[in-house]
Coordinates of C-alpha atoms (C1' of nucleotides) in Angstrom, one line a residue:
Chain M
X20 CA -36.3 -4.2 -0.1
X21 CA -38.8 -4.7 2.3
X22 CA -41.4 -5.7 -0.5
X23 CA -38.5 -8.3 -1.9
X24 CA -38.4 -10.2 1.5
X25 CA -42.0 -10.5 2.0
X26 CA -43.3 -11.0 -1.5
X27 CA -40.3 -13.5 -2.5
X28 CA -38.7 -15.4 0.3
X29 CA -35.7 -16.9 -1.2
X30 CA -34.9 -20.6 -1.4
X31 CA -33.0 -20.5 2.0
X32 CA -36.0 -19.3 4.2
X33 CA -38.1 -21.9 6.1
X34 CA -41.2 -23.4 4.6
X35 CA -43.4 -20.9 6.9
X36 CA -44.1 -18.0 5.2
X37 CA -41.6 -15.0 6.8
X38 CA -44.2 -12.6 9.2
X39 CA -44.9 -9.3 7.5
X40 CA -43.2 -6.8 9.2
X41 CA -46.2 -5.7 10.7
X42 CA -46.7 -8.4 12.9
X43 CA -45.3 -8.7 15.8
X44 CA -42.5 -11.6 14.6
X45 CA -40.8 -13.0 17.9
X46 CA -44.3 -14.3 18.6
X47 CA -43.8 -17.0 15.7
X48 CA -39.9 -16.8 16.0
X49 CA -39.2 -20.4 15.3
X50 CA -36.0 -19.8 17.3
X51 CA -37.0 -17.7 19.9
X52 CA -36.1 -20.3 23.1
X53 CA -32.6 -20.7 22.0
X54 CA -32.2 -17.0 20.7
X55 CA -30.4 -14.5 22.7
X56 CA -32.7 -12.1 22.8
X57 CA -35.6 -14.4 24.1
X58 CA -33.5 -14.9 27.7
X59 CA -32.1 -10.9 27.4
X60 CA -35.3 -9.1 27.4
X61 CA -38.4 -10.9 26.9
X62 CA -39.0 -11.5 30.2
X63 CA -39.2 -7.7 31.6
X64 CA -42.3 -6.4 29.9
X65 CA -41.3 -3.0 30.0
X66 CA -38.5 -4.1 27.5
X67 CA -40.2 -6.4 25.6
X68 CA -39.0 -7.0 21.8
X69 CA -42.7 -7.0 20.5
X70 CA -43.0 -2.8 20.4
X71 CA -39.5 -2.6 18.5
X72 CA -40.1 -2.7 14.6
X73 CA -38.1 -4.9 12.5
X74 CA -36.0 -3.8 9.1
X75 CA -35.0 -5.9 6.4
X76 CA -32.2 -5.6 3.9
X77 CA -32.0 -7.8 0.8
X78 CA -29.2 -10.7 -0.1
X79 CA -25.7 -9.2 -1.0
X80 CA -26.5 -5.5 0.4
X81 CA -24.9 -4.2 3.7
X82 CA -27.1 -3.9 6.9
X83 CA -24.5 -1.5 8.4
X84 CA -20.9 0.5 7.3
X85 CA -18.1 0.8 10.1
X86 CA -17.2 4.0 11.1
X87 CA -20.8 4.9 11.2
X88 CA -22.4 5.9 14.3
X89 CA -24.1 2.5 16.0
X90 CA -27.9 2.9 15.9
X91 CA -27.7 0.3 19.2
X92 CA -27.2 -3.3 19.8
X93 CA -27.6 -5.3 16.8
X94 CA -29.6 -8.9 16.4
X95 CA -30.4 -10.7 13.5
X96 CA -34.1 -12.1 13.4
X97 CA -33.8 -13.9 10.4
X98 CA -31.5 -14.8 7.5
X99 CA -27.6 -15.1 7.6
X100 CA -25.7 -12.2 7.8
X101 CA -21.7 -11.2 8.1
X102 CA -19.6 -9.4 10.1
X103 CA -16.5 -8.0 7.8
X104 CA -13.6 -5.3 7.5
X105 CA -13.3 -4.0 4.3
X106 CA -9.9 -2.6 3.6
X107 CA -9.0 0.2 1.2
X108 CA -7.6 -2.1 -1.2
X109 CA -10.6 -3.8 -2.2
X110 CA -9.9 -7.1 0.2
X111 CA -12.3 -7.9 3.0
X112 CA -12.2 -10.3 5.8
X113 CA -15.3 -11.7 7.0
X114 CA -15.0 -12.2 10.9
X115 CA -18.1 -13.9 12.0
X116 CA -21.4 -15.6 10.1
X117 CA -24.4 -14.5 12.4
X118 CA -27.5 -16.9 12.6
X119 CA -31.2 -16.0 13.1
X120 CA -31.6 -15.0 17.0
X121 CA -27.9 -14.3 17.7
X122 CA -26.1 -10.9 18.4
X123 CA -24.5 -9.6 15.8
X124 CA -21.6 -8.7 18.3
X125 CA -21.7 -9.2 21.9
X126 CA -18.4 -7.5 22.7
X127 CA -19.4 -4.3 21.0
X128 CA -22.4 -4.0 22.8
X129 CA -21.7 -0.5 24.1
X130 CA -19.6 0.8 21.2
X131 CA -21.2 3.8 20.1
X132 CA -19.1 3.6 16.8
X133 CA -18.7 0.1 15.0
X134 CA -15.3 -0.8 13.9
X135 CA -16.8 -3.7 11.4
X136 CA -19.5 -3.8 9.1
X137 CA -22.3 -5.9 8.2
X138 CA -23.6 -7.4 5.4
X139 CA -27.2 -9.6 4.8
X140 CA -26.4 -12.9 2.8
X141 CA -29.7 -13.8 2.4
X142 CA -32.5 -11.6 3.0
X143 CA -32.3 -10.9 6.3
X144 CA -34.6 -9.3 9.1
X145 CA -33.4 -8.0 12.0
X146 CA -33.9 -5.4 14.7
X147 CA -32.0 -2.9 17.1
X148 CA -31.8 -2.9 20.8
X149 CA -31.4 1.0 22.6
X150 CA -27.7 1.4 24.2
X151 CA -29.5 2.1 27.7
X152 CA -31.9 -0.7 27.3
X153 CA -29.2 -2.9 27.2
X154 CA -27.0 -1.3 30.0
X155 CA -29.9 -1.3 32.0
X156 CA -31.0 -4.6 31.4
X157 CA -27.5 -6.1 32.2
X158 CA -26.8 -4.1 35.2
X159 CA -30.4 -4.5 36.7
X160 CA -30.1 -8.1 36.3
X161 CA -27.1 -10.7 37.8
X162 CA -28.5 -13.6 35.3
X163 CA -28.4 -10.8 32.4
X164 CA -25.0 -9.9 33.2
X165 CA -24.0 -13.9 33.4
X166 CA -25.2 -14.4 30.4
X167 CA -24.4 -11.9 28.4
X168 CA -20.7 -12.5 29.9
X169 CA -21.3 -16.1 28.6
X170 CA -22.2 -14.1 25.3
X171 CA -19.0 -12.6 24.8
X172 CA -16.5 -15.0 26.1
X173 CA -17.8 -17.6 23.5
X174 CA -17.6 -14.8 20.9
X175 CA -14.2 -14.7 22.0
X176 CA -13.4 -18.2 22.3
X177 CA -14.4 -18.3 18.3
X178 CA -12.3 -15.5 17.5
X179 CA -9.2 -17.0 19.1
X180 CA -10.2 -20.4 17.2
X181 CA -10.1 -18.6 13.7
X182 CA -6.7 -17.2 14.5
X183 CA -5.7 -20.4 14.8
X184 CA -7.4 -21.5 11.8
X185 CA -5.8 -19.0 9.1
X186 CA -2.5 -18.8 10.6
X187 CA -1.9 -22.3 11.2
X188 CA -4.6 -24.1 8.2
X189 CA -4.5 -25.4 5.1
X190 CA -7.3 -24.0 2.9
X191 CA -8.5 -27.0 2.5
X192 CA -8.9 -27.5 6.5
X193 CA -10.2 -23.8 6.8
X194 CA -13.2 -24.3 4.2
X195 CA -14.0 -27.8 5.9
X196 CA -14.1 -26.3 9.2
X197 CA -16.4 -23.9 8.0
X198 CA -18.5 -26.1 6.5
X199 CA -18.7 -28.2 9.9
X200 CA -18.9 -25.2 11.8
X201 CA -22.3 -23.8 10.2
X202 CA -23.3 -28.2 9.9
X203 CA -23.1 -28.2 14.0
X204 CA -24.8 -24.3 14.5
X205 CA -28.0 -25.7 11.6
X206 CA -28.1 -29.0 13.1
X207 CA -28.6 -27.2 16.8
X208 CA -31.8 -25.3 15.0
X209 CA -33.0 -28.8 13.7
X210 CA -32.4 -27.3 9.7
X211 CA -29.9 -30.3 8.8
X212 CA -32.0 -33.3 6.6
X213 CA -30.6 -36.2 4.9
X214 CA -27.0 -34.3 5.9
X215 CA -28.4 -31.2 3.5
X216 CA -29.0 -28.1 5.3
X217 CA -29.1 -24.3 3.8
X218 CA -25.6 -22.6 3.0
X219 CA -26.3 -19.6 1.3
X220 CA -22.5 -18.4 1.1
X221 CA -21.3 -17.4 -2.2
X222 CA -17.6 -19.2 -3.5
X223 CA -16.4 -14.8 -2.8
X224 CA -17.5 -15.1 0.7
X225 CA -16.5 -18.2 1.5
X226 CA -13.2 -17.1 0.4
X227 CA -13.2 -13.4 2.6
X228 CA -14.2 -15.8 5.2
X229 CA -11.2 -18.2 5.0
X230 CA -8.6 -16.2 4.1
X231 CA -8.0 -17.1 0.6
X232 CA -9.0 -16.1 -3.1
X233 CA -12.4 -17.3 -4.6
X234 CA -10.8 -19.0 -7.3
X235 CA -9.0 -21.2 -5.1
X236 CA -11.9 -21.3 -2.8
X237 CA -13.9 -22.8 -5.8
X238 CA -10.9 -25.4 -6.6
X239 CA -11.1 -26.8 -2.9
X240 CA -15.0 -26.8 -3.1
X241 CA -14.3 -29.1 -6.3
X242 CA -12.1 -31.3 -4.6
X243 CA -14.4 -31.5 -1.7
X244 CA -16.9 -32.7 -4.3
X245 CA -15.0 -34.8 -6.8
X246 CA -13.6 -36.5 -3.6
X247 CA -17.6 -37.5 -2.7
X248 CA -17.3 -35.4 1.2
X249 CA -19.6 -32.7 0.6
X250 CA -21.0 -30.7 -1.9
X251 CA -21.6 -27.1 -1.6
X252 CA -24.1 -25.0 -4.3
X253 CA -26.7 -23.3 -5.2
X254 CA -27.5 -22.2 -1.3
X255 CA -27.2 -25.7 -0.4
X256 CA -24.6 -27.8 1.3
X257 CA -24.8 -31.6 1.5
X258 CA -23.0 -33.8 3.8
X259 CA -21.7 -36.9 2.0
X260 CA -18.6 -38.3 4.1
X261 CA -19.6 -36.4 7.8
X262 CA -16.5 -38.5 8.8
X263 CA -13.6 -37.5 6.6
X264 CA -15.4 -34.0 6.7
X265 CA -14.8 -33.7 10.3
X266 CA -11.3 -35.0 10.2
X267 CA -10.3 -32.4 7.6
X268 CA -12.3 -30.1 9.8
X269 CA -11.0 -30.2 13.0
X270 CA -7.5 -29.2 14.8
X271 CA -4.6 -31.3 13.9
Chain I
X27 CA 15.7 -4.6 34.0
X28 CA 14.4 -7.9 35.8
X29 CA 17.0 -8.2 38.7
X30 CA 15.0 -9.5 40.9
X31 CA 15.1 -12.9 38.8
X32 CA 18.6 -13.2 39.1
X33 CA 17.8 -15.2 42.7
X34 CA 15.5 -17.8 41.3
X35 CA 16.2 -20.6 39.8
X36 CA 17.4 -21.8 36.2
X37 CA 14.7 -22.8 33.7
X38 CA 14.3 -25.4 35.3
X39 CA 12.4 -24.4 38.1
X40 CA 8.8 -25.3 38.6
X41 CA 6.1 -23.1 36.3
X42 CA 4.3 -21.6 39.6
X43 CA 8.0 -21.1 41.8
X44 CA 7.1 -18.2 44.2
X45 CA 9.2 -14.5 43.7
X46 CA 11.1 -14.1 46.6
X47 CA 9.9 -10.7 46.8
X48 CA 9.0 -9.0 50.2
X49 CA 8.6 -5.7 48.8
X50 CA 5.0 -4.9 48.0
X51 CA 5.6 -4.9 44.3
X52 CA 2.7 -3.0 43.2
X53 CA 3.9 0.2 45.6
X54 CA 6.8 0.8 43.6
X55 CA 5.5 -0.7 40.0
X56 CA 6.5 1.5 37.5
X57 CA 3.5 1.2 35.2
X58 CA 1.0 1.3 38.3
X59 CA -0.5 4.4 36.6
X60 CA -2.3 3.4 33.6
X61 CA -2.0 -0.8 34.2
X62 CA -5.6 -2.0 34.3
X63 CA -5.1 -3.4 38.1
X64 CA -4.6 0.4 39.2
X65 CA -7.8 1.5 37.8
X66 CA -9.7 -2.3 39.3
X67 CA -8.7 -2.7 42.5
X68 CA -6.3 -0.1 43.6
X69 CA -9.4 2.0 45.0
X70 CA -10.6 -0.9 47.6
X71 CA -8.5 -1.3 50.4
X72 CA -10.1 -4.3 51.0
X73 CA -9.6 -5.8 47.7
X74 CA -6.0 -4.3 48.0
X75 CA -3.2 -6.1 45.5
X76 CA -0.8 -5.5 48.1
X77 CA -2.1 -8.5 49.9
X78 CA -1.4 -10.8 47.2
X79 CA 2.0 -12.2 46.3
X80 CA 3.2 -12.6 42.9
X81 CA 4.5 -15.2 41.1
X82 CA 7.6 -15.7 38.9
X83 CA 8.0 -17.6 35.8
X84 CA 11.8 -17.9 33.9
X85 CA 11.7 -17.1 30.3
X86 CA 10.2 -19.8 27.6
X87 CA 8.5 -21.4 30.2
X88 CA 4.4 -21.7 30.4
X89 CA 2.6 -19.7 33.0
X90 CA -0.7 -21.6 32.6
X91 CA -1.7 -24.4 29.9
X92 CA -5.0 -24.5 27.9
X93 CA -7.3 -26.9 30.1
X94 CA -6.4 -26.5 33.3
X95 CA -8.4 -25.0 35.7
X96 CA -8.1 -21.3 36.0
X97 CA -6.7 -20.2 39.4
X98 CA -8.4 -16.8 38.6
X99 CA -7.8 -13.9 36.4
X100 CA -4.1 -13.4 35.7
X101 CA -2.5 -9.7 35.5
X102 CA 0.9 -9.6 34.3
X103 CA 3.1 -7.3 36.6
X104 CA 6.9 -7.6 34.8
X105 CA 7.8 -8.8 31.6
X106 CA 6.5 -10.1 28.1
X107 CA 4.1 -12.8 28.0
X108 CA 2.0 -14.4 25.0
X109 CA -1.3 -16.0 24.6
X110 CA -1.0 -18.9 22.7
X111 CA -3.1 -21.7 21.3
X112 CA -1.2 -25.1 20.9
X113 CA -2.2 -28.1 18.3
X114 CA -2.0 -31.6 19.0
X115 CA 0.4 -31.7 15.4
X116 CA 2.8 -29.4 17.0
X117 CA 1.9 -26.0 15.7
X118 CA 0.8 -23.3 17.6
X119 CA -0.6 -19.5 17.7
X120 CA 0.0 -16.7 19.3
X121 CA -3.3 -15.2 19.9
X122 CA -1.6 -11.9 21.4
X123 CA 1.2 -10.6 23.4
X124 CA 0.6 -9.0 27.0
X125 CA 2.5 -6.6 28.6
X126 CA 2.7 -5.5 32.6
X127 CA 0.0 -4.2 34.0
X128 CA -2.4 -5.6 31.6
X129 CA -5.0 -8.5 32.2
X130 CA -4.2 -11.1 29.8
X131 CA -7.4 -12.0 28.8
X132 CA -10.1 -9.5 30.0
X133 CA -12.9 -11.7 28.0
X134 CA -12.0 -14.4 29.4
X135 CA -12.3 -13.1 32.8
X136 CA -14.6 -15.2 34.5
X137 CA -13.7 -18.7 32.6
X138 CA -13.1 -21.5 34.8
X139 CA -11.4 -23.6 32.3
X140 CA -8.7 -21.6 30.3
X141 CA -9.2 -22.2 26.0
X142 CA -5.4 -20.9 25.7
X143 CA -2.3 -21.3 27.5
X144 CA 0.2 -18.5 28.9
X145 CA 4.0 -18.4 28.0
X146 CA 6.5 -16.6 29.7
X147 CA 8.8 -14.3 26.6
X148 CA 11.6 -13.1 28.9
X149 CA 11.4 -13.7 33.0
X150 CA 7.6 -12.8 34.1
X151 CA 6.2 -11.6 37.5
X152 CA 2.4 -11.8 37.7
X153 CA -0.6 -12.4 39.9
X154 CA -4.0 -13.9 40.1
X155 CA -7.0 -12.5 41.5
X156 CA -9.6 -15.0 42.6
X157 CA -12.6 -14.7 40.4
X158 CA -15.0 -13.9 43.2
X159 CA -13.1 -10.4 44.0
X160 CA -13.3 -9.6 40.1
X161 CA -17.0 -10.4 40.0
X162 CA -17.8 -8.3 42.8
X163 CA -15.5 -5.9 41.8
X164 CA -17.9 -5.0 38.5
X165 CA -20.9 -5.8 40.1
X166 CA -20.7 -3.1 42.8
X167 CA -19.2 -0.7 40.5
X168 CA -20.4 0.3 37.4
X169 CA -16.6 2.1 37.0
X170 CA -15.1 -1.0 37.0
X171 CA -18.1 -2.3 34.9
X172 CA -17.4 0.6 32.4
X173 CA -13.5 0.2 32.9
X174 CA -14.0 -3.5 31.8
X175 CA -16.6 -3.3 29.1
X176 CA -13.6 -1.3 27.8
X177 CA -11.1 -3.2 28.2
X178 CA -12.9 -6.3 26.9
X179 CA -14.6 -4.5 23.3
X180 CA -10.8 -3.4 22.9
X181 CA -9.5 -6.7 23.0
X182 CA -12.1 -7.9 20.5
X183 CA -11.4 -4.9 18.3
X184 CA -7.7 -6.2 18.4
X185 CA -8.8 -9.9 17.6
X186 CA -11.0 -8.6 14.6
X187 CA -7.6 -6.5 13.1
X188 CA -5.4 -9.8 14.0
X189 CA -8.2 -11.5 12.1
X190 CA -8.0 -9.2 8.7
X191 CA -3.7 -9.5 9.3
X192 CA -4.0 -13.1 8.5
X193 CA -6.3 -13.5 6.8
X194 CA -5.7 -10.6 4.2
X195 CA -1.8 -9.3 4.4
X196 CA 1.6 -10.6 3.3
X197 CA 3.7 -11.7 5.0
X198 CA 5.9 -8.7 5.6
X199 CA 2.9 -6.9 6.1
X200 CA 2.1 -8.9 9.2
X201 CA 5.5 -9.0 10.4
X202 CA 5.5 -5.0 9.9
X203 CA 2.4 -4.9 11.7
X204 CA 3.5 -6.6 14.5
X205 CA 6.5 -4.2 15.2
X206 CA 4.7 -1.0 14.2
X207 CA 2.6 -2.0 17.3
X208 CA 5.1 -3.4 20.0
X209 CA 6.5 -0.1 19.2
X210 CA 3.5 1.8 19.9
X211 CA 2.8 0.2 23.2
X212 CA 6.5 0.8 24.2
X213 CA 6.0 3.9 23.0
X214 CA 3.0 4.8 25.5
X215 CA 5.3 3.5 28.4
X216 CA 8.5 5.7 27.7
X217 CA 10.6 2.4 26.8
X218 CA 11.6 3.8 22.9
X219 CA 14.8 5.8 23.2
X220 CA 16.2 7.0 20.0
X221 CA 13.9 4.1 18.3
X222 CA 15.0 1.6 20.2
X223 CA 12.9 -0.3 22.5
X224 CA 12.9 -3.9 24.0
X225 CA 11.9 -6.5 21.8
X226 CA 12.5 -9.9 23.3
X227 CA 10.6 -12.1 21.2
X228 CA 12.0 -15.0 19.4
X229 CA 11.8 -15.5 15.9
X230 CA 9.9 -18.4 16.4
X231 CA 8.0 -16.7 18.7
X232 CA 7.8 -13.9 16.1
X233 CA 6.6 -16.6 13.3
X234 CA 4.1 -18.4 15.7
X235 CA 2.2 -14.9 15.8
X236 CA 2.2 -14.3 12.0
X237 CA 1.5 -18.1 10.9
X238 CA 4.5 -17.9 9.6
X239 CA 7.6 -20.5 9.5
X240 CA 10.1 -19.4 11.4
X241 CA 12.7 -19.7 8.5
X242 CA 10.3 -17.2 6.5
X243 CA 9.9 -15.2 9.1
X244 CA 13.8 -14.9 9.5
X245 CA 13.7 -13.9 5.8
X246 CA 11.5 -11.2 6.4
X247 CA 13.3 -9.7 9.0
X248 CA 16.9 -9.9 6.9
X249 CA 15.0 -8.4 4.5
X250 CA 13.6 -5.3 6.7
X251 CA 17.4 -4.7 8.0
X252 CA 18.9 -4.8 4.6
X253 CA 16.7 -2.2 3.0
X254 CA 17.3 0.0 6.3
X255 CA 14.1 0.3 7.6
X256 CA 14.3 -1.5 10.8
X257 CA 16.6 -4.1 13.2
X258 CA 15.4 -6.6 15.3
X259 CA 17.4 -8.8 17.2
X260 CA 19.1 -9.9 20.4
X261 CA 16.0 -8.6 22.4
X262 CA 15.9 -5.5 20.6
X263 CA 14.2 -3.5 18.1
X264 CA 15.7 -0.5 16.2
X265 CA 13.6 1.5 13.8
X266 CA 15.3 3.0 11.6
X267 CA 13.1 4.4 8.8
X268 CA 9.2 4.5 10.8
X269 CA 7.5 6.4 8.6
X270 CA 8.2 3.3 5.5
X271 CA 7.9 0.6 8.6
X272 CA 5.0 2.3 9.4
X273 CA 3.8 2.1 5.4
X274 CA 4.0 -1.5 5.3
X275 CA 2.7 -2.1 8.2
X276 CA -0.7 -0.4 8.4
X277 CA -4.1 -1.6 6.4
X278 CA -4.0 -1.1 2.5
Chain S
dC10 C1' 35.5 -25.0 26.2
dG11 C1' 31.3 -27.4 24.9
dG12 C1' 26.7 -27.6 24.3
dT13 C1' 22.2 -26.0 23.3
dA14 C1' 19.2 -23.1 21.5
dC15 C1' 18.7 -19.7 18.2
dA16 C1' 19.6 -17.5 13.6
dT17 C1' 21.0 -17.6 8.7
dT18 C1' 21.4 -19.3 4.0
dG19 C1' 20.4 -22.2 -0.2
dA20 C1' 17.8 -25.0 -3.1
dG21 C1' 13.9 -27.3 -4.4
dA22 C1' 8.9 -28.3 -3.5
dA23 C1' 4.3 -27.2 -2.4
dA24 C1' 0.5 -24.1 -1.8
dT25 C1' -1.8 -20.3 -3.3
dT26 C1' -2.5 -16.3 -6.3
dT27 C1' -3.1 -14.0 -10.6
dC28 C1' -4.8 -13.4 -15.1
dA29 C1' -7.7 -14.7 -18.6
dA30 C1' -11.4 -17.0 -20.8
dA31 C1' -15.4 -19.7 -21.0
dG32 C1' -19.5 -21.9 -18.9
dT33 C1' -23.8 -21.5 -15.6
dT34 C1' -27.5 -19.5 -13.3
dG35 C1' -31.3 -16.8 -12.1
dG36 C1' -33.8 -12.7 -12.8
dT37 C1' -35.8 -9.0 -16.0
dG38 C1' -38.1 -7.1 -19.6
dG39 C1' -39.9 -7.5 -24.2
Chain T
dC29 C1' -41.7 -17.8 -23.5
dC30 C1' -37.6 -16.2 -24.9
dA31 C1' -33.5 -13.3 -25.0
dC32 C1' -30.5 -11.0 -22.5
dC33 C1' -27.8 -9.3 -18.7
dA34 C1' -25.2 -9.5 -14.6
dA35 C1' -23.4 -12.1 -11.2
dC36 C1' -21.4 -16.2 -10.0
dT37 C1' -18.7 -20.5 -11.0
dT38 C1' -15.4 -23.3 -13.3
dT39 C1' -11.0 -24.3 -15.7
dG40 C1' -6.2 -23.7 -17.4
dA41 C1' -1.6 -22.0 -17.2
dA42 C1' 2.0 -19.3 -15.4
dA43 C1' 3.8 -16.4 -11.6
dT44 C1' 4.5 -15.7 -6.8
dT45 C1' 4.6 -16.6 -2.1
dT46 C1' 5.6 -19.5 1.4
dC47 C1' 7.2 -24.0 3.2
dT48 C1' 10.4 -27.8 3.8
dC49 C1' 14.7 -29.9 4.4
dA50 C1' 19.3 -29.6 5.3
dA51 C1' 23.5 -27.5 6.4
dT52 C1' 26.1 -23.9 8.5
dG53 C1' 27.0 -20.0 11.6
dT54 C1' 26.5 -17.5 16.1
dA55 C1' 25.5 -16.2 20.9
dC56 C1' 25.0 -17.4 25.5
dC57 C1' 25.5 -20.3 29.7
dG58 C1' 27.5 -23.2 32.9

DNA sequence: CGGTACATTGAGAAATTTCAAAGTTGGTGG
DNA sequence: CCACCAACTTTGAAATTTCTCAATGTACCG
């Protein structure tokens, strides 16, 4: 696994070769400044990231189950990576896309037992935080605890916004506000070029994430396209009408 | 079971028209024991909530609207209340339903612009507590810290499973849901008698939670009564067959 | 009483799912 | 380099779920 994300970085990574794991990697993190973990615990030394080790799972597998035992406070370093509940029948719901330099969950920082799981899309490096690094860290520190309040009231903010989406929403207004959604979190991270910027979603998770079935999911994405607003394939998603996109996109 | 409404005015009335009441409420509140305010504040007789009056807000009417600035963090004291998200096109969503002694958004504790609006389900007594006695509340204590870090992973955990209802379930299934856990939470307060328990929510109200229409929703519910599994209606609920309610409802 | 909000019912329309089959793509091993 | 395999995508047709519109019935309140 390991060997796959060194040896062949997929189409999705950045042009910069990915760090072995060996090296110290939030030293090169292109996204360091804005990532969470950069204003959380770089600053105390005794916490620094550098000494933690980071894993790597390949595209498609799962980087943790529910129900198991948290190994501590998740954060992806780089790839894209879900948050789901799989339900004994087979369906799943994917709850949250996590970025490079985001926590995977900032609510659940302190859960010793996850109620979700976790799944890489891409290849994905990432690391754990301890449970008492954390606490520590928060309590120790008033801008800590601001933050990280910051953290999970924005978590929650997007949680109360998907609500909205699938109980209220079209399809065809869910899958065009995800597509703005991860078009305004790439374009923050300078990734979006010529209104193309990396979307490594399959047509299956697009539809766990919105709610519906993957073949519908794939009829939409034709419309989308046949219609000349986006086009999403092959890990990439282009931006054609940014205009009608966001209209379809965004609360009616 | 809300008398003291009985003296303030028709529906009328302004959103934020004072309860008359001179008793401390919170000496004689009948859920004191395990509402969150018990457990916060209770401890500090400076921070007492006896000091603080409560507010009254009739039935169907908002207690605070989306935008507005917060006043500070809201604790429902009587009565059903819902958090709801509303859509310049006219729809709306429930994002949850609070009961008394519970904060109505512990996430969004320290917000200073609400993302949601409050509405009143039947005649609601509540309170505010300014954000400054909260925030020193968890600061100085790492109880309360503890207490809230609780309280605010739980709500997540509910937002994730209100997530995988609709994004993932029928229907009836969602409708199912949501009475198998009103029921519950009656349940923990000693307000089910011979499956029965208070149930005042519209069916609109009811089909605003589920994404549902409410004519669909009023088919589901026929539906549920005619096969004898459960009643809902005219501000109650009777179950009548749980452990099939109880089938439907729960993750498949 | 009379009015207003709420609940119920029917019929047809629209959105979405299901099932099934065929086309594409990318990776693997010979 | 090619053939093959597995996973993913696309398309069609029919079934199902849910919505919309419209009309009627019912409870509660002053």
């Amino acid at each position: 696994m390991l060997q796959t994300f060194v040896d062949t970085p997929s189409p999705l990574t950045p042009d910069h070769a990915p760090a072995p794991a060996t090296t110290p990697p939030c030293a090169i993190c292109r996204i360091r400044k804005m990532a969470c973990c950069d204003g959380l615990f770089d600053g105390s030394p005794g916490r620094s990231l550098i000494k933690n080790r980071t894993r790597a799972t390949a595209a498609r597998q799962n980087i943790c189950r529910a129900g198991e035992p948290n190994e501590g406070v998740l954060v992806i370093c780089e790839g894209w990576a879900v948050r789901f509940i799989q339900l004994p029948n087979g369906k799943r719901q994917i709850l949250s896309v996590v970025l490079p330099g985001e926590l995977v969950s900032p609510a659940a920082i302190l859960e010793k037992q996850s109620a979700f799981s976790v799944q890489a899309v891409t290849d994905v490096r990432y690391r754990y935080f301890t449970f008492a690094e954390v606490r520590a860290g928060i309590l120790d520190n008033p801008a800590l605890f601001d933050t990280w309040i910051r953290l999970t009231a924005a978590e929650h903010r997007s949680a109360d916004k998907r609500l909205v989406d699938l109980g209220q929403r079209t399809a065809q207004e869910r899958i065009a506000a995800l597509i703005v959604h991860m078009m305004l979190r790439c374009e923050e991270r300078g990734e979006v070029r010529d209104g193309e910027f990396p979307f490594p979603m399959s047509q299956q998770q697009i539809a766990d994430f919105t709610g519906l079935t993957p073949v519908h999911a794939c009829r939409v994405l034709s419309s989308l396209r046949h219609r000349a607003i986006c086009n999403i394939g092959r890990g990439v998603a282009k931006i054609i009408d940014r205009g009608e996109l966001e209209r379809i996109g965004s609360f009616k």
